[in-house]
Coordinates of N, CA and C in Angstrom, one line a residue:
X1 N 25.9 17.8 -9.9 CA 24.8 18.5 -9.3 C 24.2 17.6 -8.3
X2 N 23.8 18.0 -7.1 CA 23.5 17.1 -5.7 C 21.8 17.8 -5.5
X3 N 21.2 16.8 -5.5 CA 19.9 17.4 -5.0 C 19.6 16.8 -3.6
X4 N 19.0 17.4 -3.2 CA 18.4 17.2 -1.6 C 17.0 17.0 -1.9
X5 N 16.9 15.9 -1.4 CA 15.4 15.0 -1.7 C 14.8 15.5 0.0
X6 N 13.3 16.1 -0.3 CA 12.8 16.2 0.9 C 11.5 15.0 1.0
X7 N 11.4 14.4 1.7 CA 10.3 13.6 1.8 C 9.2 13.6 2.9
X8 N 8.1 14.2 2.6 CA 7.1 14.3 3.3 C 5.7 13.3 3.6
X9 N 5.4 13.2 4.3 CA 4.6 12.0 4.7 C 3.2 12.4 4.9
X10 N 1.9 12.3 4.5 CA 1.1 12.6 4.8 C -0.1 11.5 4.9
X11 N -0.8 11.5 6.2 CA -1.8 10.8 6.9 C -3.0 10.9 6.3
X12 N -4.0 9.8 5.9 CA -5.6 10.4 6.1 C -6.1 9.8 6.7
X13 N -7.3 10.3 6.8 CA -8.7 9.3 7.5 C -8.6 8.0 7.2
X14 N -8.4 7.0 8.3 CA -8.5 6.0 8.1 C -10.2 5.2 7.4
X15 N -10.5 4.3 6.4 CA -11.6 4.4 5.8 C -11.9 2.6 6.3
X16 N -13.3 2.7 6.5 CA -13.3 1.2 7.0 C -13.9 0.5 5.8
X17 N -14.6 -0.7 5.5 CA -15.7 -1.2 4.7 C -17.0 -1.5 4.6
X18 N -17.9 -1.1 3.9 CA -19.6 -1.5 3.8 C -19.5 -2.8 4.1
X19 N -19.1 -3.2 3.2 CA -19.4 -4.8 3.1 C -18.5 -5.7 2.8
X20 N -18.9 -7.1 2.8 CA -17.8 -8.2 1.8 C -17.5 -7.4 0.5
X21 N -18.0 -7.1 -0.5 CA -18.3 -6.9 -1.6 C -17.5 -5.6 -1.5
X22 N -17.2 -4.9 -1.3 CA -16.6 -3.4 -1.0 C -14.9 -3.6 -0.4
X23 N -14.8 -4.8 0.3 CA -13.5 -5.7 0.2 C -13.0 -6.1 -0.4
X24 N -13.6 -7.0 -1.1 CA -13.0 -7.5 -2.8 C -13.1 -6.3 -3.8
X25 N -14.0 -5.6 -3.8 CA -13.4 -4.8 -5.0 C -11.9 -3.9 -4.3
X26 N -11.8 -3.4 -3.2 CA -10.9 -2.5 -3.0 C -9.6 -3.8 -3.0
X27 N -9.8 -5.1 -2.5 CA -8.2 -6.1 -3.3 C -7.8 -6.0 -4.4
X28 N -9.1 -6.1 -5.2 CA -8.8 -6.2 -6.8 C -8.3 -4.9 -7.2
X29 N -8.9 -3.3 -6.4 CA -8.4 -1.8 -6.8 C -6.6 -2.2 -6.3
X30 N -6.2 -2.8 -5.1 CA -4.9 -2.9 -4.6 C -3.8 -3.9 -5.3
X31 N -4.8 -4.9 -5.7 CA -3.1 -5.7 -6.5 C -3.2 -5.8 -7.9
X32 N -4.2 -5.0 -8.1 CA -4.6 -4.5 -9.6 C -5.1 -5.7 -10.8
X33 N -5.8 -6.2 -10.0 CA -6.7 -7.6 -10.7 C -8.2 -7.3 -11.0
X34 N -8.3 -5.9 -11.0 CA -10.2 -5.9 -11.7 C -9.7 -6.3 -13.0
X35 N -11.3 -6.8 -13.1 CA -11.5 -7.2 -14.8 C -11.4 -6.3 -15.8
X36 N -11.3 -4.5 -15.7 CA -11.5 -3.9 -16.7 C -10.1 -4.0 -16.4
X37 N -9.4 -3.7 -16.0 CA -7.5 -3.8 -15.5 C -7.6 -1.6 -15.4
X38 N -8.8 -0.7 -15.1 CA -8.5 0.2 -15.1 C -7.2 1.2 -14.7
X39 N -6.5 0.3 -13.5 CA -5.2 0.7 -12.8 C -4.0 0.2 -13.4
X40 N -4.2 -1.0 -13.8 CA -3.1 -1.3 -14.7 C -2.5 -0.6 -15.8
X41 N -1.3 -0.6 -15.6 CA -0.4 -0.4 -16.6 C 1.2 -0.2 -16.8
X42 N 2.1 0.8 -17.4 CA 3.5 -0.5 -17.9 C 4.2 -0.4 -16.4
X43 N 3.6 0.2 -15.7 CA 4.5 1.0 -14.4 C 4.1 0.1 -13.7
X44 N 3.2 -0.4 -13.4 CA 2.3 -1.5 -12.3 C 3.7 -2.5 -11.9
X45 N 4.3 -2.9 -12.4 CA 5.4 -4.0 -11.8 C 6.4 -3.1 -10.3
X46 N 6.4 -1.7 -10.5 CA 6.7 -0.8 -9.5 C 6.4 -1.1 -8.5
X47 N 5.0 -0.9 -8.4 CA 4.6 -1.1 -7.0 C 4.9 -2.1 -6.0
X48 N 4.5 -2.2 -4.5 CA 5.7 -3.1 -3.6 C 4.8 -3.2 -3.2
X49 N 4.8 -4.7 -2.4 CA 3.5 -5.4 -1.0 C 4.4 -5.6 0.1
X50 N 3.8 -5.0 1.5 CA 5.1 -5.4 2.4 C 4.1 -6.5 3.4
X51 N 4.9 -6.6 4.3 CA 4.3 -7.2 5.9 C 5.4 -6.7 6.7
X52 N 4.7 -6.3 7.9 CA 6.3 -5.9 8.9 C 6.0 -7.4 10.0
X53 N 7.0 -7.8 10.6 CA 6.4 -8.0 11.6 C 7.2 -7.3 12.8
X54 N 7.0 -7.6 14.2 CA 8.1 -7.1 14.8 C 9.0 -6.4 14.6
X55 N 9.9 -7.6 14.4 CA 11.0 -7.2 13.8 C 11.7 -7.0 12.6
X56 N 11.0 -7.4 11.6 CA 11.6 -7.4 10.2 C 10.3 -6.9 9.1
X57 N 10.9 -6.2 8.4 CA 9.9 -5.6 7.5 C 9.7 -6.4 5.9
X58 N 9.0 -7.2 5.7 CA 9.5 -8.1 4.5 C 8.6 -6.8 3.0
X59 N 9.7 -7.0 2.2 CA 9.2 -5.9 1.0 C 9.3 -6.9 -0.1
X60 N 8.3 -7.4 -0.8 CA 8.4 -8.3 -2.1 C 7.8 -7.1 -3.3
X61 N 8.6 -7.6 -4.6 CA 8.0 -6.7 -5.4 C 6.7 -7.2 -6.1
X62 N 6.3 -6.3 -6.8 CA 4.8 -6.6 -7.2 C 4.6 -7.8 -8.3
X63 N 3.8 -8.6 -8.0 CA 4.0 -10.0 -9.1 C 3.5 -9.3 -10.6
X64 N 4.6 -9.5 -11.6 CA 4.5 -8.9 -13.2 C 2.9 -9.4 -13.4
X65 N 2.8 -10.6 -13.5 CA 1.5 -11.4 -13.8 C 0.4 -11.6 -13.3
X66 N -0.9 -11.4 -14.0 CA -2.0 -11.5 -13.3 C -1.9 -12.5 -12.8
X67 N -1.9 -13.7 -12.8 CA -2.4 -14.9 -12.5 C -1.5 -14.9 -11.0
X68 N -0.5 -14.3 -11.0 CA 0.5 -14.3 -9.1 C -0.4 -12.9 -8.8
X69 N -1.0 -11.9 -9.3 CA -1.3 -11.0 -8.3 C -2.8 -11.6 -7.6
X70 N -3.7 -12.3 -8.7 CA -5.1 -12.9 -8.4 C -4.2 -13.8 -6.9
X71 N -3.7 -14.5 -6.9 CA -2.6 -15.6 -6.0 C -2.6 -14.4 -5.1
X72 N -1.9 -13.7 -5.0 CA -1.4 -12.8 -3.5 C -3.1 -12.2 -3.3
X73 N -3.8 -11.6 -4.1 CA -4.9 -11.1 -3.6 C -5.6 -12.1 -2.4
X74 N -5.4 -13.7 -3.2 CA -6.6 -14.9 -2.5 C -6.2 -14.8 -1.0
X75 N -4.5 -15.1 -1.1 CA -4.0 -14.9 0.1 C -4.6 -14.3 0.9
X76 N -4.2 -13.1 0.5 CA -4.5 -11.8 1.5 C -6.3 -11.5 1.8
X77 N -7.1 -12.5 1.0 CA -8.7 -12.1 1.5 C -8.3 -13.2 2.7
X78 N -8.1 -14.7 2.2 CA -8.0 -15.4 3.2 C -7.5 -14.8 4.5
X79 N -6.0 -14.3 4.5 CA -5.7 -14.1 5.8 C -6.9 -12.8 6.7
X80 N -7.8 -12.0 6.0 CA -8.6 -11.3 6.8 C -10.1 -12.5 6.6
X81 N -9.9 -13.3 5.9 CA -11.7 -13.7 6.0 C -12.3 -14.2 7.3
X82 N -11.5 -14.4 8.4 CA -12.3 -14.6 9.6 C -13.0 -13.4 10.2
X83 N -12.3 -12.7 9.8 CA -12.7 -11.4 10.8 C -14.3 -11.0 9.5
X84 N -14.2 -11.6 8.4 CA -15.5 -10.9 7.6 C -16.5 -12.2 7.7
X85 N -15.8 -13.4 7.9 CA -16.8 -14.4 8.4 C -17.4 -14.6 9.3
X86 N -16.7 -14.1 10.8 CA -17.3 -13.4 12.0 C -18.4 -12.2 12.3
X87 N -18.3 -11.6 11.1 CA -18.9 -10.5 10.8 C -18.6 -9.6 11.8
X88 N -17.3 -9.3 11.8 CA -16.4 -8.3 12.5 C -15.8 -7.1 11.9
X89 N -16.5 -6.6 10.3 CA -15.5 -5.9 9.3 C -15.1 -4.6 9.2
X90 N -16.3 -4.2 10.5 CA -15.5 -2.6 11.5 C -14.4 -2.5 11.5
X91 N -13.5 -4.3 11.9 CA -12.4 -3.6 12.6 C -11.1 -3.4 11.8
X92 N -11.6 -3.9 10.6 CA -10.6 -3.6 9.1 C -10.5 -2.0 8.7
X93 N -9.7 -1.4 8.2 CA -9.6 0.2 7.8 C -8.7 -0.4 7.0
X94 N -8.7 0.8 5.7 CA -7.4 1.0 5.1 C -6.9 2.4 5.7
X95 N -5.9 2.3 5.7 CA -4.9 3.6 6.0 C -4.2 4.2 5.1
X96 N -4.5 5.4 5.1 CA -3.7 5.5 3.5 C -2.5 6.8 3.6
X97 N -1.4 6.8 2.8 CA -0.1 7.3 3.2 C 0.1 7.6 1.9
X98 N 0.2 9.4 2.1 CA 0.8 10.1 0.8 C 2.1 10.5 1.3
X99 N 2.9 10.5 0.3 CA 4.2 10.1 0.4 C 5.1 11.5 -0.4
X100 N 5.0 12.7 -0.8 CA 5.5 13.9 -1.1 C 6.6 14.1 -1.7
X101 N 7.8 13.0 -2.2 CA 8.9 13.4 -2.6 C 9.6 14.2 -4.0
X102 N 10.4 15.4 -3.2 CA 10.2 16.9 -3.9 C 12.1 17.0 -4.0
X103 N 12.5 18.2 -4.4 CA 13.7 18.7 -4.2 C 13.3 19.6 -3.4
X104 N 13.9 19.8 -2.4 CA 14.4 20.6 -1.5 C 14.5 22.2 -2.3
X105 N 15.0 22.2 -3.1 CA 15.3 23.6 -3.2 C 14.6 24.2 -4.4
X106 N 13.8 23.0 -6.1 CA 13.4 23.7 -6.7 C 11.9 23.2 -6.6
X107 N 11.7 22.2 -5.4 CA 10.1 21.7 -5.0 C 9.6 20.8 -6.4
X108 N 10.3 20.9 -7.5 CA 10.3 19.9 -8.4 C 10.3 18.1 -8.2
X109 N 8.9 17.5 -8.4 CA 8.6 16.3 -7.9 C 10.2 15.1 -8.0
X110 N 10.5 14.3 -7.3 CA 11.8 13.5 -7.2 C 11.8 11.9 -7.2
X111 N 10.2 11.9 -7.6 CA 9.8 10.0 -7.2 C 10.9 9.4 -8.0
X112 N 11.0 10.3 -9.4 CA 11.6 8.8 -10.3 C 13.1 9.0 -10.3
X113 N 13.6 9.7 -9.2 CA 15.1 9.7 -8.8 C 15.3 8.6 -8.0
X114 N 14.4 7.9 -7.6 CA 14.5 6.8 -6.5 C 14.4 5.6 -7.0
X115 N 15.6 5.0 -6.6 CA 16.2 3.5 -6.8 C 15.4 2.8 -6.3
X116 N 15.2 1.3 -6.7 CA 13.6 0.3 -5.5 C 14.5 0.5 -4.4
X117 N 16.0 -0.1 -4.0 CA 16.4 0.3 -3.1 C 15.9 1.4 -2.1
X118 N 16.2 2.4 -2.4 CA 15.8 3.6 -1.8 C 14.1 3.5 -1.5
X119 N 13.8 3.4 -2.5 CA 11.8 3.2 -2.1 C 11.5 2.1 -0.8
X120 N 12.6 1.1 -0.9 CA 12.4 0.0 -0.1 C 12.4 0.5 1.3
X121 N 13.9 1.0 1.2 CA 14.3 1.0 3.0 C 13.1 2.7 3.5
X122 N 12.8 3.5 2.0 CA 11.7 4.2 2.7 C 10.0 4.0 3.3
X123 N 10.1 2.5 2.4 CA 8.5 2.3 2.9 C 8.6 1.1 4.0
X124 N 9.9 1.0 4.3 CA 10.1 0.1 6.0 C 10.1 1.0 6.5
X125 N 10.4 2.6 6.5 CA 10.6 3.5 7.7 C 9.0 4.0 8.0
X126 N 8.6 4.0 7.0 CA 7.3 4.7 7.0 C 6.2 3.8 7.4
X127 N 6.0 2.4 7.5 CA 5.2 1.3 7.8 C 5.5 1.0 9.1
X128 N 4.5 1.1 10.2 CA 4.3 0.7 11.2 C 3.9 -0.4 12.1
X129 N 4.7 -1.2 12.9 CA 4.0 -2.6 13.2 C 2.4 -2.2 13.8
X130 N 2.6 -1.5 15.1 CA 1.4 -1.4 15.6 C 1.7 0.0 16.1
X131 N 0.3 0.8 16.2 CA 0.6 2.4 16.6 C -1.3 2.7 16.4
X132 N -0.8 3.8 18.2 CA -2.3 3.7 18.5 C -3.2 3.0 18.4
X133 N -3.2 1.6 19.1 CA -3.9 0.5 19.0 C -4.2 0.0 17.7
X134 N -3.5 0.2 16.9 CA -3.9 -0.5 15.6 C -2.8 -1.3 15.3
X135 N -3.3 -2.5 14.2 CA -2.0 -3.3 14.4 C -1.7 -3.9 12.3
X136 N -1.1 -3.4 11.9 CA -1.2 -3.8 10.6 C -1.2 -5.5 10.2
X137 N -1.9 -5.5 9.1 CA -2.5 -7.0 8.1 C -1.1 -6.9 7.0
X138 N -1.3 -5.7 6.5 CA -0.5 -5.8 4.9 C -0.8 -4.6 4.5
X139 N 0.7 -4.3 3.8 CA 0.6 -2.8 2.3 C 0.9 -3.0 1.5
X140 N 0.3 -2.2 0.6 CA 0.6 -2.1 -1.0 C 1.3 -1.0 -1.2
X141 N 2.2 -0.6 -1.5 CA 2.4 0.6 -2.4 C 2.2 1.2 -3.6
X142 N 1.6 1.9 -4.0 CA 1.0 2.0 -5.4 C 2.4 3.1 -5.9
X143 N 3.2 3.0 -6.7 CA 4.4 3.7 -7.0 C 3.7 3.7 -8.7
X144 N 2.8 3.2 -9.2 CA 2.3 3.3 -10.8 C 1.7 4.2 -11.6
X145 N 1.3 5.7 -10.6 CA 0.0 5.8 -10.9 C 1.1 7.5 -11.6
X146 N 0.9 8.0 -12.9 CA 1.7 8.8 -13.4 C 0.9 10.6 -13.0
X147 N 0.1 10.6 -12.3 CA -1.0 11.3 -12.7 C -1.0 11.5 -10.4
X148 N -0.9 10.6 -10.1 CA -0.6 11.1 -8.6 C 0.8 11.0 -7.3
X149 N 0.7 11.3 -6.5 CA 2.0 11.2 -5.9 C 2.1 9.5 -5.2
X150 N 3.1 8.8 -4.8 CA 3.2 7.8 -3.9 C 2.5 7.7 -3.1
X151 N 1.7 6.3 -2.8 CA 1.0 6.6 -1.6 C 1.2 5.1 -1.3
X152 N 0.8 4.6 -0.3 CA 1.2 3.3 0.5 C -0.8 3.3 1.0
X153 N -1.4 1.7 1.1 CA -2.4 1.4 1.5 C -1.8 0.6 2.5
X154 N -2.6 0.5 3.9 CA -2.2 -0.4 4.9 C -3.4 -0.9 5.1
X155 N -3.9 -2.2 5.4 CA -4.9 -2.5 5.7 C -4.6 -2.8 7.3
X156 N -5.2 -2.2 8.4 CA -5.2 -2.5 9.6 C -6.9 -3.3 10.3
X157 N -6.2 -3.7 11.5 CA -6.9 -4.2 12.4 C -6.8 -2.4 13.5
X158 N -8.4 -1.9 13.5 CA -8.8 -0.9 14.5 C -9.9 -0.9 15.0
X159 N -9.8 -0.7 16.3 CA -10.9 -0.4 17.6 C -12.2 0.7 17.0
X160 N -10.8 1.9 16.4 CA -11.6 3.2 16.3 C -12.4 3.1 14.9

């Protein structure tokens, strides 16, 4: 039996942040380090962090352990904290990317037919270096969540 995977892509409102405080919680919502662990669970190792740059799209998988996801969150405040120490944090958005994958012919959902492989070379196609003046920081992929479809978080640098 051959199924034809259709994969659809869906855009939203890019959403900016209140505050400092509205940034750390939404890291801790993204590498799944709040203290209640609400988002966590057995699926969480799924999900992917990328960087593109230019030319190469680096896709690491999601650290199993708190103690490496707290580590990539610090990272990743560090690499935006000038722009929140500047008090510049308009120009941060997340971007967020629903991700649709169906059969083709019985529209029956297809996520868990996908190899990391496959997820991989799909969330390099779908991750943008720069487009319409925006220029991406870093994504998460959230692939854990049993209850919604795939969606990709990009945190960008925007004007708008």
């Amino acid at each position: 039996m051959t199924i034809t995977i259709h994969v659809r892509c869906e855009l939203s409102e890019k959403v900016g942040f209140n505050d400092k405080d509205h940034l750390v919680h939404f890291l801790n919502y993204l590498f799944r380090t709040d203290k209640k662990q609400k988002w966590t669970n057995e699926l969480t190792n799924k999900n992917v962090f990328l960087m593109k740059t230019t030319n190469e799209v680096y896709v690491i998988p999601f650290p199993s352990s708190m103690e490496e996801r707290l580590q990539l969150r610090d990272k990743m405040y560090k690499l935006v904290s000038g722009i929140v120490e500047d008090n510049h944090l308009e120009v941060l958005k997340n971007d967020i990317m629903y991700l649709d994958i169906h059969d083709k012919e019985t529209g029956d959902n297809c996520e868990h037919l996908l190899h990391a492989r496959q997820v991989e070379e799909l969330l390099s196609d779908v991750i943008e270096t720069e487009k319409n003046g925006t220029e991406n920081v870093f994504s998460v992929a959230h692939l854990d969540q049993k209850d919604s479809i795939y969606h990709v978080h990009t945190v960008i640098l925007s004007e708008e």
